[in-house]
């Protein structure tokens, strides 16, 4: 127990969160964290507690809240199984470089090593940290009350500096109640005034500008470092100034408005032809905050997404571990991308570079030709009027219905690939998805965090039927906290992305990838619209493409949680200009265009 003027461990953590201006904590109770919840109770007017029905939902909400606001929040979970539901959302945040503080309860210090209820004890005492070590930036485990102030401030600083990521603060039961400090650490001393906006080495900047000015076929490739580094407007200035077309990885979509003449779209196995074909022919590729994963890079097979070398790669990233991970670099620069972009713009000023002086016309004309060819190739899919709805048409209708300020949070699956191809995000946060860990449920739950982050903007989740069924508890959370989001359940009666792989790589040997009724053999799913209604949410079913956009508009207009069960075809994959290899099973073929071979 604490002396009168002393704060206990739980109070210090909550007070610190309040000082860091955290508006929400998301979590689920258990005996291991009731004292933390008690500390939240005392501060309910300063910080709002959202209680969810599955711990991963809390993590996905915290994750997307950050992606929209740039403000990290926190989660709370109990000891044992409660926190054992966290690795999936911690990993998701970690591999997409998104910070949140996970406060996990543990057994009392006096019971360490005794195998008390819910202790992880077979290899080491109170060993929850081992279970998440690979999935977060750092774990802190204070074992005395007076260790809490140091742990909480260090945890926060670790989380937000350098390459951001989630951090776990694992707190034994008694430490929440033990005397900790008379005062909480002050963010202005420990985290708020630290800048990691480091610039690149000035010689490297000059060399980058030399290379870009000399290039005949330059391309800029942007990833999520540009989005979450708030570098979008500097990117636009540089692209326009040097007349360089901009392609993006899936995580970078929206960093450049899709309707900008210099925007090429997506480079990926399922990327747009003009983006892949320009990127793989580039003589100089400036990669900003992007990590060249297999889906972006067509499994690193040369000539589909990239041809490095001979393309000369300039790779800029805050994390030097990502530079030269997968491709050799002509120039690798460790820097914050926004600072780097400003350095390049200043260098262009210094050299008085005029856009008109750059001989880019031939290159930009070539690219216009690629774009035209791609547009003609995909044109038919916008018209198809079948039931079930053609997926290309579905993505297009959803995109059409969204106002410019809408936030679309996608789940993981074939629907995400269709959305990446046929949505036209105009802001850096218009289309949110998970590209690192890719856990089903990210979009089903994350949309709730988006709406809390941006209450005045329409927030829509497009999610697979598989993922929605897995995380249907979100319906209750939306009702309990009146969070007016729209779910479009992309109902194709299957784990369709995986069934597509069985069809593409395994000669159609299908097992365990679709949902069927045992008696009729017909496709089976629960009636998701009726499920929503049972939870107290309006739910509608849509079979025709022509009705989908109206349904999305109507859902947004209700200003209440809303679910659309959309019957969408599963028998096709979005064709792209790249490929994907599943080692041992083979490679897919590009749906459009050929492999580029550098002379
Ligand atoms: C939690 C989790 N389990 C399994 C997977 C593997 N997986 C990736 S996509 C997918 C199918 C998803 O099905 P659905 O939600 O219906 O989306 P669809 O592909 O049909 O659009 C699966 C099982 C995963 N990414 N996450
Ligand atoms: Mg599905």
Coordinates of C-alpha atoms and ligand atoms in Angstrom, one line a residue:
X1 CA 0.0 0.0 0.0
X2 CA 1.1 3.5 -0.6
X3 CA 1.8 6.4 1.7
X4 CA -0.6 9.3 1.3
X5 CA 1.5 11.3 -1.1
X6 CA 2.7 8.3 -3.1
X7 CA 1.4 6.9 -6.4
X8 CA 1.3 3.2 -6.9
X9 CA 2.6 1.4 -10.0
X10 CA -0.8 1.4 -11.8
X11 CA -1.3 5.1 -11.0
X12 CA 2.1 6.0 -12.3
X13 CA 1.4 4.2 -15.6
X14 CA -2.0 5.8 -16.1
X15 CA -0.7 9.3 -15.1
X16 CA 2.1 8.9 -17.6
X17 CA -0.4 8.0 -20.3
X18 CA -2.4 11.0 -19.5
X19 CA 0.7 13.2 -19.6
X20 CA 1.5 11.7 -23.0
X21 CA -2.0 12.8 -24.1
X22 CA -3.3 9.3 -24.7
X23 CA -7.1 9.6 -25.2
X24 CA -8.0 5.9 -25.2
X25 CA -6.8 2.7 -23.7
X26 CA -8.2 -0.5 -25.2
X27 CA -8.3 -3.8 -23.5
X28 CA -9.9 -6.7 -21.7
X29 CA -10.1 -7.5 -18.0
X30 CA -8.7 -10.4 -16.0
X31 CA -7.7 -10.9 -12.4
X32 CA -4.1 -10.0 -13.4
X33 CA -5.0 -6.4 -14.4
X34 CA -7.9 -5.4 -12.1
X35 CA -5.6 -3.0 -10.2
X36 CA -4.6 -1.4 -13.4
X37 CA -8.3 -1.0 -14.4
X38 CA -8.8 0.5 -10.9
X39 CA -6.2 3.1 -11.7
X40 CA -8.0 3.8 -15.0
X41 CA -11.2 4.1 -13.0
X42 CA -9.8 7.0 -11.0
X43 CA -8.8 8.9 -14.1
X44 CA -11.9 8.2 -16.2
X45 CA -12.4 11.8 -16.9
X46 CA -8.8 12.1 -18.4
X47 CA -8.5 8.9 -20.4
X48 CA -11.3 6.7 -21.8
X49 CA -11.2 3.0 -21.4
X50 CA -12.7 0.8 -24.2
X51 CA -13.4 -2.7 -23.2
X52 CA -13.4 -5.2 -26.1
X53 CA -14.4 -8.8 -26.6
X54 CA -11.1 -10.2 -27.8
X55 CA -7.6 -8.9 -26.9
X56 CA -6.4 -8.7 -30.5
X57 CA -9.2 -6.3 -31.2
X58 CA -7.7 -3.9 -28.7
X59 CA -4.3 -4.1 -30.4
X60 CA -5.7 -3.6 -33.9
X61 CA -7.7 -0.6 -32.6
X62 CA -4.6 0.9 -31.1
X63 CA -2.6 0.2 -34.2
X64 CA -5.0 1.9 -36.6
X65 CA -5.6 4.8 -34.2
X66 CA -1.9 5.6 -34.6
X67 CA -2.0 5.2 -38.4
X68 CA -4.6 7.9 -38.6
X69 CA -3.5 10.3 -35.9
X70 CA 0.2 9.7 -35.3
X71 CA -0.7 9.5 -31.6
X72 CA 0.3 6.2 -29.9
X73 CA -2.2 4.7 -27.4
X74 CA -2.1 1.7 -25.0
X75 CA -3.7 -1.6 -24.4
X76 CA -4.3 -3.6 -21.2
X77 CA -4.6 -7.3 -20.9
X78 CA -4.5 -9.8 -18.0
X79 CA -1.9 -12.4 -17.1
X80 CA -1.7 -15.7 -19.0
X81 CA -4.3 -16.3 -21.7
X82 CA -5.5 -12.7 -21.9
X83 CA -2.0 -11.4 -22.9
X84 CA -1.4 -14.6 -24.9
X85 CA -4.0 -13.2 -27.3
X86 CA -1.7 -10.2 -27.9
X87 CA 1.2 -11.6 -30.1
X88 CA -0.9 -11.4 -33.3
X89 CA -1.6 -7.7 -33.0
X90 CA 1.9 -6.9 -31.5
X91 CA 3.5 -8.6 -34.5
X92 CA 1.3 -6.8 -36.9
X93 CA 2.3 -3.4 -35.4
X94 CA 5.9 -4.4 -35.2
X95 CA 6.3 -5.5 -38.8
X96 CA 4.4 -2.4 -40.0
X97 CA 6.4 -0.1 -37.6
X98 CA 3.4 1.1 -35.6
X99 CA 3.8 2.0 -31.9
X100 CA 1.5 1.2 -29.1
X101 CA 2.2 0.4 -25.4
X102 CA 0.9 -3.0 -24.4
X103 CA 0.4 -3.1 -20.6
X104 CA 0.3 -6.8 -19.8
X105 CA -0.5 -8.1 -16.3
X106 CA 1.5 -10.9 -14.7
X107 CA 1.4 -13.0 -11.6
X108 CA 2.5 -11.5 -8.2
X109 CA 6.3 -11.3 -7.7
X110 CA 5.9 -13.3 -4.5
X111 CA 4.5 -16.2 -6.5
X112 CA 7.1 -16.2 -9.3
X113 CA 8.3 -19.8 -10.0
X114 CA 5.5 -21.5 -8.0
X115 CA 3.3 -22.2 -11.0
X116 CA 0.5 -20.0 -9.7
X117 CA -2.7 -19.7 -11.8
X118 CA -1.7 -18.5 -15.3
X119 CA 2.0 -18.2 -14.6
X120 CA 4.2 -19.1 -17.6
X121 CA 6.9 -20.8 -15.5
X122 CA 8.4 -23.9 -17.0
X123 CA 11.5 -22.3 -18.4
X124 CA 11.7 -19.1 -16.4
X125 CA 9.7 -17.2 -13.9
X126 CA 6.7 -15.1 -15.0
X127 CA 8.0 -15.6 -18.5
X128 CA 5.5 -13.7 -20.7
X129 CA 8.3 -11.6 -22.1
X130 CA 9.8 -14.6 -23.8
X131 CA 6.5 -15.2 -25.7
X132 CA 6.5 -11.7 -27.3
X133 CA 10.2 -11.0 -27.6
X134 CA 10.2 -11.6 -31.4
X135 CA 7.1 -9.5 -31.9
X136 CA 7.8 -6.2 -30.3
X137 CA 10.6 -3.7 -30.0
X138 CA 11.3 -4.3 -26.3
X139 CA 9.8 -5.7 -23.2
X140 CA 10.1 -4.0 -19.8
X141 CA 9.2 -5.9 -16.6
X142 CA 9.5 -3.9 -13.4
X143 CA 9.5 -6.1 -10.4
X144 CA 9.4 -3.4 -7.7
X145 CA 7.0 -0.4 -7.5
X146 CA 9.9 2.0 -7.6
X147 CA 11.0 0.5 -11.0
X148 CA 7.8 1.6 -12.7
X149 CA 8.6 5.2 -13.4
X150 CA 11.8 4.3 -15.2
X151 CA 10.2 1.4 -17.1
X152 CA 7.2 3.5 -18.3
X153 CA 9.2 6.4 -19.6
X154 CA 11.8 4.2 -21.2
X155 CA 9.1 2.0 -22.8
X156 CA 7.5 5.1 -24.3
X157 CA 10.7 6.5 -25.6
X158 CA 11.8 3.2 -27.1
X159 CA 8.4 2.9 -28.8
X160 CA 8.4 6.3 -30.5
X161 CA 12.0 6.9 -31.4
X162 CA 14.0 5.6 -34.4
X163 CA 11.8 3.1 -36.3
X164 CA 8.6 3.1 -34.3
X165 CA 7.1 -0.1 -33.0
X166 CA 5.1 -1.6 -30.1
X167 CA 6.6 -2.1 -26.7
X168 CA 5.4 -4.3 -23.9
X169 CA 5.2 -3.2 -20.3
X170 CA 4.8 -6.4 -18.3
X171 CA 3.6 -5.7 -14.8
X172 CA 3.3 -8.3 -12.0
X173 CA 0.1 -8.2 -10.0
X174 CA 1.4 -6.6 -6.8
X175 CA 3.4 -3.9 -8.6
X176 CA 0.3 -2.2 -9.8
X177 CA -0.5 -1.6 -6.2
X178 CA 2.9 -1.1 -4.7
X179 CA 4.2 2.4 -3.9
X180 CA 6.1 3.6 -6.9
X181 CA 6.8 7.4 -6.8
X182 CA 5.6 10.7 -5.6
X183 CA 5.7 12.1 -9.1
X184 CA 5.3 10.7 -12.6
X185 CA 8.0 11.3 -15.2
X186 CA 7.4 14.2 -17.4
X187 CA 7.3 13.5 -21.2
X188 CA 8.8 16.9 -21.9
X189 CA 12.0 15.6 -20.2
X190 CA 12.1 12.1 -21.5
X191 CA 10.4 11.7 -24.9
X192 CA 8.5 14.7 -26.2
X193 CA 11.6 16.7 -27.1
X194 CA 13.6 14.0 -28.9
X195 CA 13.8 14.3 -32.6
X196 CA 14.8 11.4 -34.8
X197 CA 14.3 13.4 -38.0
X198 CA 18.0 12.8 -38.9
X199 CA 19.1 14.0 -42.3
X200 CA 21.4 12.0 -44.7
X201 CA 25.1 12.7 -44.9
X202 CA 25.4 15.9 -47.1
X203 CA 27.8 14.2 -49.5
X204 CA 25.2 11.5 -50.0
X205 CA 22.5 14.1 -50.7
X206 CA 24.7 15.8 -53.4
X207 CA 25.4 12.4 -54.9
X208 CA 21.7 11.5 -54.9
X209 CA 20.9 14.8 -56.7
X210 CA 23.7 14.1 -59.3
X211 CA 22.2 10.7 -60.0
X212 CA 18.6 11.9 -60.3
X213 CA 19.6 14.8 -62.6
X214 CA 21.6 12.6 -64.8
X215 CA 18.9 9.9 -65.0
X216 CA 17.0 9.3 -68.2
X217 CA 14.4 7.0 -66.7
X218 CA 14.2 7.8 -63.0
X219 CA 11.4 6.5 -60.8
X220 CA 10.7 7.3 -57.1
X221 CA 9.3 4.3 -55.1
X222 CA 7.6 5.1 -51.9
X223 CA 6.6 3.0 -48.9
X224 CA 4.9 3.6 -45.7
X225 CA 7.9 5.5 -44.3
X226 CA 6.6 8.4 -46.4
X227 CA 3.1 8.0 -45.1
X228 CA 3.8 7.7 -41.4
X229 CA 6.8 10.0 -41.7
X230 CA 4.4 12.7 -42.8
X231 CA 6.5 13.3 -45.9
X232 CA 3.7 13.3 -48.5
X233 CA 3.7 17.0 -49.3
X234 CA 7.6 17.1 -49.6
X235 CA 7.4 14.1 -51.9
X236 CA 4.9 15.9 -54.1
X237 CA 7.2 18.9 -54.3
X238 CA 10.2 16.9 -55.2
X239 CA 8.4 14.8 -57.8
X240 CA 7.0 17.9 -59.5
X241 CA 10.2 19.8 -59.3
X242 CA 12.3 17.0 -60.9
X243 CA 9.4 15.6 -63.0
X244 CA 10.0 12.1 -61.7
X245 CA 7.1 9.6 -61.7
X246 CA 6.2 8.1 -58.4
X247 CA 5.3 4.4 -57.8
X248 CA 4.4 2.9 -54.5
X249 CA 4.5 -0.3 -52.6
X250 CA 1.1 -1.4 -51.2
X251 CA 1.9 0.3 -47.9
X252 CA 2.8 3.5 -49.7
X253 CA -0.5 3.8 -51.5
X254 CA -2.0 7.3 -51.1
X255 CA 1.3 8.9 -50.2
X256 CA 1.0 10.5 -53.7
X257 CA -2.7 11.3 -54.7
X258 CA -3.7 8.5 -57.1
X259 CA -5.1 11.0 -59.6
X260 CA -1.8 13.0 -59.9
X261 CA -0.3 12.8 -63.4
X262 CA 3.0 11.6 -62.0
X263 CA 1.4 8.9 -59.9
X264 CA 2.1 5.4 -61.3
X265 CA 0.2 3.3 -58.8
X266 CA 1.2 0.0 -57.3
X267 CA 4.4 -1.9 -57.9
X268 CA 3.9 -5.5 -56.8
X269 CA 3.2 -9.0 -58.0
X270 CA -0.3 -7.7 -58.6
X271 CA 0.8 -4.2 -59.5
X272 CA -0.3 -1.9 -62.3
X273 CA 1.5 -2.4 -65.5
X274 CA 2.7 1.3 -65.8
X275 CA 4.1 1.1 -62.3
X276 CA 5.9 -2.3 -62.7
X277 CA 7.0 -1.6 -66.2
X278 CA 8.5 1.8 -65.3
X279 CA 10.1 0.6 -62.1
X280 CA 11.7 -2.4 -63.8
X281 CA 13.2 -0.3 -66.6
X282 CA 14.3 2.6 -64.4
X283 CA 18.0 3.6 -64.7
X284 CA 17.8 5.2 -61.3
X285 CA 15.3 4.2 -58.6
X286 CA 15.0 6.4 -55.5
X287 CA 13.4 4.2 -52.8
X288 CA 12.0 6.0 -49.8
X289 CA 10.9 4.2 -46.6
X290 CA 10.2 1.0 -48.4
X291 CA 11.6 -2.4 -47.6
X292 CA 11.3 -4.5 -50.9
X293 CA 9.4 -7.4 -49.5
X294 CA 8.5 -10.4 -51.8
X295 CA 5.1 -9.2 -52.8
X296 CA 6.3 -5.8 -53.8
X297 CA 9.3 -7.2 -55.6
X298 CA 7.7 -10.2 -57.5
X299 CA 9.7 -12.5 -55.2
X300 CA 12.9 -10.7 -56.2
X301 CA 12.8 -12.3 -59.7
X302 CA 14.5 -9.7 -61.9
X303 CA 12.5 -8.1 -64.7
X304 CA 9.0 -8.2 -63.1
X305 CA 8.9 -5.5 -60.5
X306 CA 12.6 -4.4 -60.5
X307 CA 15.8 -5.1 -62.4
X308 CA 18.4 -4.1 -59.9
X309 CA 21.1 -4.1 -61.1
X310 CA 21.5 -2.6 -63.8
X311 CA 19.0 -0.2 -62.2
X312 CA 20.9 2.0 -59.8
X313 CA 19.2 2.0 -56.4
X314 CA 19.3 4.9 -54.0
X315 CA 17.7 3.5 -50.8
X316 CA 16.8 5.9 -48.0
X317 CA 15.4 4.6 -44.7
X318 CA 15.4 5.4 -41.0
X319 CA 16.4 1.8 -40.3
X320 CA 19.8 0.9 -41.9
X321 CA 18.9 -2.8 -41.4
X322 CA 16.4 -2.4 -44.3
X323 CA 19.0 -0.9 -46.7
X324 CA 20.7 -3.5 -48.9
X325 CA 18.6 -6.2 -47.3
X326 CA 17.4 -7.5 -50.6
X327 CA 19.0 -5.4 -53.4
X328 CA 22.5 -4.0 -53.9
X329 CA 22.6 -0.3 -53.5
X330 CA 24.4 2.3 -55.6
X331 CA 23.8 4.7 -52.7
X332 CA 22.3 3.8 -49.3
X333 CA 21.4 6.6 -46.9
X334 CA 20.2 6.3 -43.4
X335 CA 17.8 9.2 -42.9
X336 CA 14.3 10.2 -42.0
X337 CA 12.6 10.4 -45.4
X338 CA 11.0 13.8 -44.8
X339 CA 14.3 15.4 -43.8
X340 CA 16.0 13.8 -46.8
X341 CA 13.4 15.1 -49.2
X342 CA 13.9 18.6 -47.8
X343 CA 17.6 18.2 -48.2
X344 CA 17.2 17.2 -51.8
X345 CA 14.9 20.1 -52.5
X346 CA 17.3 22.5 -50.9
X347 CA 20.1 21.1 -53.0
X348 CA 17.9 21.5 -56.1
X349 CA 17.4 25.1 -55.1
X350 CA 21.1 25.6 -54.6
X351 CA 21.7 24.3 -58.1
X352 CA 18.8 26.3 -59.5
X353 CA 17.2 23.3 -61.1
X354 CA 14.3 24.2 -63.4
X355 CA 11.7 21.5 -64.1
X356 CA 11.6 22.5 -67.8
X357 CA 15.3 22.0 -68.2
X358 CA 15.0 18.3 -67.5
X359 CA 14.6 16.1 -70.6
X360 CA 11.9 13.9 -69.2
X361 CA 9.3 14.1 -71.9
X362 CA 10.2 10.9 -73.8
X363 CA 10.2 8.9 -70.5
X364 CA 6.9 10.4 -69.4
X365 CA 5.4 9.8 -72.8
X366 CA 6.5 6.2 -72.7
X367 CA 4.8 5.8 -69.4
X368 CA 1.6 7.4 -70.6
X369 CA 1.6 4.6 -73.3
X370 CA 1.9 1.9 -70.6
X371 CA -0.9 3.4 -68.7
X372 CA -3.1 3.5 -71.7
X373 CA -2.4 -0.2 -72.5
X374 CA -3.2 -1.2 -68.9
X375 CA -6.4 0.9 -68.8
X376 CA -7.6 -0.9 -72.0
X377 CA -6.7 -4.3 -70.5
X378 CA -8.8 -3.8 -67.4
X379 CA -11.6 -1.8 -68.9
X380 CA -14.0 -4.7 -69.3
X381 CA -14.0 -5.6 -65.6
X382 CA -15.6 -2.3 -64.7
X383 CA -18.7 -3.2 -66.7
X384 CA -19.4 -6.8 -65.7
X385 CA -22.9 -7.1 -64.2
X386 CA -23.1 -10.5 -62.7
X387 CA -24.3 -12.1 -59.5
X388 CA -22.2 -12.8 -57.5
X389 CA -20.6 -9.4 -58.1
X390 CA -17.4 -9.3 -60.1
X391 CA -14.6 -8.4 -57.6
X392 CA -13.1 -5.7 -59.8
X393 CA -16.5 -4.1 -60.2
X394 CA -17.0 -4.5 -56.4
X395 CA -13.8 -2.7 -55.6
X396 CA -14.6 0.0 -58.1
X397 CA -18.2 0.5 -56.7
X398 CA -16.9 0.8 -53.1
X399 CA -14.2 3.2 -54.2
X400 CA -16.8 5.3 -56.1
X401 CA -19.0 5.5 -53.1
X402 CA -16.4 6.8 -50.7
X403 CA -16.1 10.6 -50.2
X404 CA -12.6 12.0 -50.5
X405 CA -12.1 12.1 -46.7
X406 CA -13.2 8.5 -46.1
X407 CA -10.8 6.0 -44.5
X408 CA -11.0 2.5 -45.9
X409 CA -9.4 -0.1 -43.7
X410 CA -8.9 -3.4 -45.5
X411 CA -8.5 -6.8 -44.0
X412 CA -6.2 -9.5 -45.4
X413 CA -7.1 -11.7 -48.3
X414 CA -8.0 -11.6 -51.9
X415 CA -10.3 -8.6 -51.4
X416 CA -7.2 -6.6 -50.3
X417 CA -5.5 -7.3 -53.6
X418 CA -8.6 -6.2 -55.5
X419 CA -8.8 -3.0 -53.4
X420 CA -5.1 -2.2 -54.0
X421 CA -5.6 -2.4 -57.7
X422 CA -8.9 -0.6 -58.1
X423 CA -9.2 2.0 -55.3
X424 CA -7.8 5.4 -55.9
X425 CA -6.7 6.8 -52.5
X426 CA -6.1 10.5 -52.6
X427 CA -4.7 11.0 -49.1
X428 CA -1.9 9.1 -47.3
X429 CA -4.5 7.6 -44.9
X430 CA -7.3 6.9 -47.3
X431 CA -6.5 3.2 -47.7
X432 CA -5.1 1.4 -44.6
X433 CA -3.8 -2.2 -44.8
X434 CA -1.4 -4.6 -43.2
X435 CA 1.5 -5.7 -45.3
X436 CA 4.1 -7.1 -42.9
X437 CA 2.4 -9.7 -40.7
X438 CA -1.0 -9.8 -42.4
X439 CA -3.3 -11.1 -39.7
X440 CA -6.9 -11.8 -40.5
X441 CA -9.0 -9.4 -38.4
X442 CA -6.8 -6.4 -38.7
X443 CA -9.4 -4.5 -40.8
X444 CA -12.4 -5.9 -39.1
X445 CA -11.2 -4.5 -35.8
X446 CA -8.9 -1.7 -36.9
X447 CA -11.8 0.3 -38.5
X448 CA -13.0 0.9 -34.9
X449 CA -9.7 2.6 -34.1
X450 CA -9.9 4.6 -37.3
X451 CA -13.3 6.0 -36.3
X452 CA -12.2 6.9 -32.8
X453 CA -9.2 8.6 -34.4
X454 CA -11.3 10.5 -37.0
X455 CA -14.9 10.8 -35.7
X456 CA -15.8 13.2 -38.5
X457 CA -14.6 11.0 -41.3
X458 CA -16.5 8.1 -42.8
X459 CA -14.7 4.9 -41.8
X460 CA -15.4 1.7 -43.8
X461 CA -13.9 -1.8 -43.4
X462 CA -13.8 -4.1 -46.3
X463 CA -13.1 -7.6 -44.9
X464 CA -13.3 -11.2 -45.9
X465 CA -16.1 -13.4 -44.8
X466 CA -13.5 -15.7 -43.2
X467 CA -12.0 -12.8 -41.2
X468 CA -15.3 -11.3 -40.2
X469 CA -16.6 -14.5 -38.8
X470 CA -13.3 -14.9 -36.9
X471 CA -13.7 -11.5 -35.3
X472 CA -17.5 -10.9 -35.2
X473 CA -17.3 -9.7 -31.6
X474 CA -16.6 -6.3 -33.0
X475 CA -20.3 -5.8 -33.5
X476 CA -20.8 -5.7 -29.8
X477 CA -18.0 -3.2 -29.3
X478 CA -19.4 -0.9 -32.0
X479 CA -22.8 -0.9 -30.2
X480 CA -21.4 -0.5 -26.7
X481 CA -19.4 2.5 -27.6
X482 CA -21.6 3.8 -30.4
X483 CA -18.8 3.7 -33.0
X484 CA -20.5 4.3 -36.4
X485 CA -18.4 2.3 -38.8
X486 CA -19.5 0.4 -42.0
X487 CA -18.3 -3.2 -42.6
X488 CA -18.5 -4.4 -46.1
X489 CA -18.2 -8.2 -45.7
X490 CA -16.6 -9.4 -49.0
X491 CA -18.5 -12.6 -48.9
X492 CA -17.1 -15.2 -51.3
X493 CA -17.8 -18.2 -49.2
X494 CA -14.2 -19.1 -48.9
X495 CA -10.7 -18.4 -47.7
X496 CA -10.5 -17.4 -51.3
X497 CA -7.0 -16.1 -51.4
X498 CA -5.7 -19.5 -50.2
X499 CA -8.1 -21.4 -52.4
X500 CA -6.7 -19.4 -55.3
X501 CA -3.2 -20.7 -54.5
X502 CA -4.5 -24.3 -54.5
X503 CA -6.0 -23.6 -57.9
X504 CA -2.9 -21.8 -59.3
X505 CA -0.1 -23.9 -57.8
X506 CA -1.7 -27.2 -56.8
X507 CA -3.8 -28.2 -59.8
X508 CA -7.0 -27.3 -58.0
X509 CA -6.6 -29.8 -55.2
X510 CA -8.9 -27.9 -52.9
X511 CA -9.3 -28.8 -49.2
X512 CA -10.0 -26.7 -46.2
X513 CA -10.5 -23.5 -48.1
X514 CA -14.2 -23.1 -48.7
X515 CA -17.3 -23.1 -46.6
X516 CA -20.1 -25.6 -47.5
X517 CA -23.3 -26.9 -46.1
X518 CA -22.8 -30.6 -45.2
X519 CA -26.2 -31.7 -46.6
X520 CA -26.7 -29.6 -49.7
X521 CA -23.0 -29.2 -50.6
X522 CA -23.8 -25.6 -51.4
X523 CA -21.7 -22.6 -50.3
X524 CA -22.5 -21.9 -46.6
X525 CA -22.0 -18.9 -44.4
X526 CA -24.0 -17.5 -41.6
X527 CA -26.3 -14.7 -42.7
X528 CA -24.0 -11.8 -41.7
X529 CA -26.7 -9.2 -42.1
X530 CA -28.9 -11.1 -39.7
X531 CA -26.0 -11.5 -37.3
X532 CA -25.5 -7.7 -37.3
X533 CA -29.2 -7.2 -36.7
X534 CA -29.1 -9.7 -33.8
X535 CA -26.3 -7.5 -32.3
X536 CA -28.4 -4.4 -32.7
X537 CA -26.8 -3.1 -35.9
X538 CA -28.5 -2.5 -39.2
X539 CA -27.5 -5.2 -41.7
X540 CA -28.3 -5.5 -45.4
X541 CA -27.4 -8.1 -48.1
X542 CA -26.3 -7.0 -51.6
X543 CA -26.2 -9.3 -54.7
X544 CA -26.0 -6.8 -57.5
X545 CA -23.1 -4.6 -58.4
X546 CA -25.3 -1.7 -59.2
X547 CA -26.6 -1.7 -55.6
X548 CA -23.2 -1.8 -53.8
X549 CA -22.2 1.8 -54.0
X550 CA -25.7 2.9 -52.8
X551 CA -25.5 0.5 -49.9
X552 CA -22.1 2.0 -48.9
X553 CA -23.4 5.5 -49.2
X554 CA -26.5 4.6 -47.2
X555 CA -24.4 2.9 -44.5
X556 CA -22.3 6.0 -44.1
X557 CA -25.3 8.2 -44.0
X558 CA -27.0 6.4 -41.1
X559 CA -24.3 7.7 -38.8
X560 CA -24.6 4.4 -36.9
X561 CA -22.7 1.1 -37.2
X562 CA -23.8 -0.7 -40.3
X563 CA -23.0 -4.0 -42.1
X564 CA -23.3 -4.9 -45.8
X565 CA -23.1 -8.6 -46.7
X566 CA -21.9 -8.4 -50.3
X567 CA -22.1 -11.5 -52.4
X568 CA -18.9 -11.4 -54.4
X569 CA -17.4 -13.8 -56.9
X570 CA -14.3 -15.8 -55.9
X571 CA -13.3 -17.5 -59.1
X572 CA -10.7 -15.0 -60.3
X573 CA -7.6 -13.2 -59.1
X574 CA -6.6 -9.7 -59.8
X575 CA -4.2 -9.9 -62.7
X576 CA -1.1 -7.8 -62.4
X577 CA 2.2 -7.1 -64.2
X578 CA 4.3 -9.0 -61.7
X579 CA 4.6 -12.5 -60.4
X580 CA 4.8 -14.4 -57.1
X581 CA 6.9 -17.5 -56.4
X582 CA 6.1 -20.1 -53.9
X583 CA 9.4 -21.9 -53.7
X584 CA 9.0 -25.5 -54.7
X585 CA 5.5 -24.9 -56.1
X586 CA 6.4 -22.6 -59.0
X587 CA 5.8 -19.0 -60.2
X588 CA 2.7 -17.3 -61.3
X589 CA 2.6 -15.6 -64.7
X590 CA 2.0 -11.9 -65.3
X591 CA -1.5 -11.3 -66.5
X592 CA -0.3 -8.4 -68.6
X593 CA 3.1 -7.6 -70.2
X594 CA 6.2 -9.7 -70.3
X595 CA 9.3 -10.0 -68.2
X596 CA 11.6 -7.1 -68.9
X597 CA 15.2 -8.0 -69.9
X598 CA 17.8 -5.3 -69.6
X599 CA 20.1 -5.1 -72.6
Ligands
LIG1 C1 -5.1 -15.1 -38.4 C2 -4.7 -15.6 -39.8 N1 -4.9 -16.9 -40.1 C3 -4.6 -17.4 -41.3 C4 -4.1 -16.5 -42.3 C5 -3.8 -17.1 -43.7 N2 -4.7 -16.4 -44.6 C6 -4.4 -15.4 -45.4 S1 -5.6 -14.8 -46.3 C7 -6.6 -16.0 -45.8 C8 -8.0 -16.2 -46.3 C9 -8.9 -15.1 -45.8 O1 -10.2 -15.4 -46.1 P1 -11.3 -14.3 -46.1 O2 -11.2 -13.5 -44.8 O3 -12.6 -14.8 -46.4 O4 -10.7 -13.3 -47.2 P2 -10.7 -13.6 -48.8 O5 -9.3 -14.1 -49.2 O6 -11.7 -14.7 -49.2 O7 -11.0 -12.3 -49.5 C10 -6.0 -16.9 -44.8 C11 -6.6 -18.0 -44.2 C12 -3.9 -15.2 -41.9 N3 -3.3 -14.3 -42.7 N4 -4.2 -14.8 -40.6
LIG2 MG1 -13.5 -15.0 -48.2

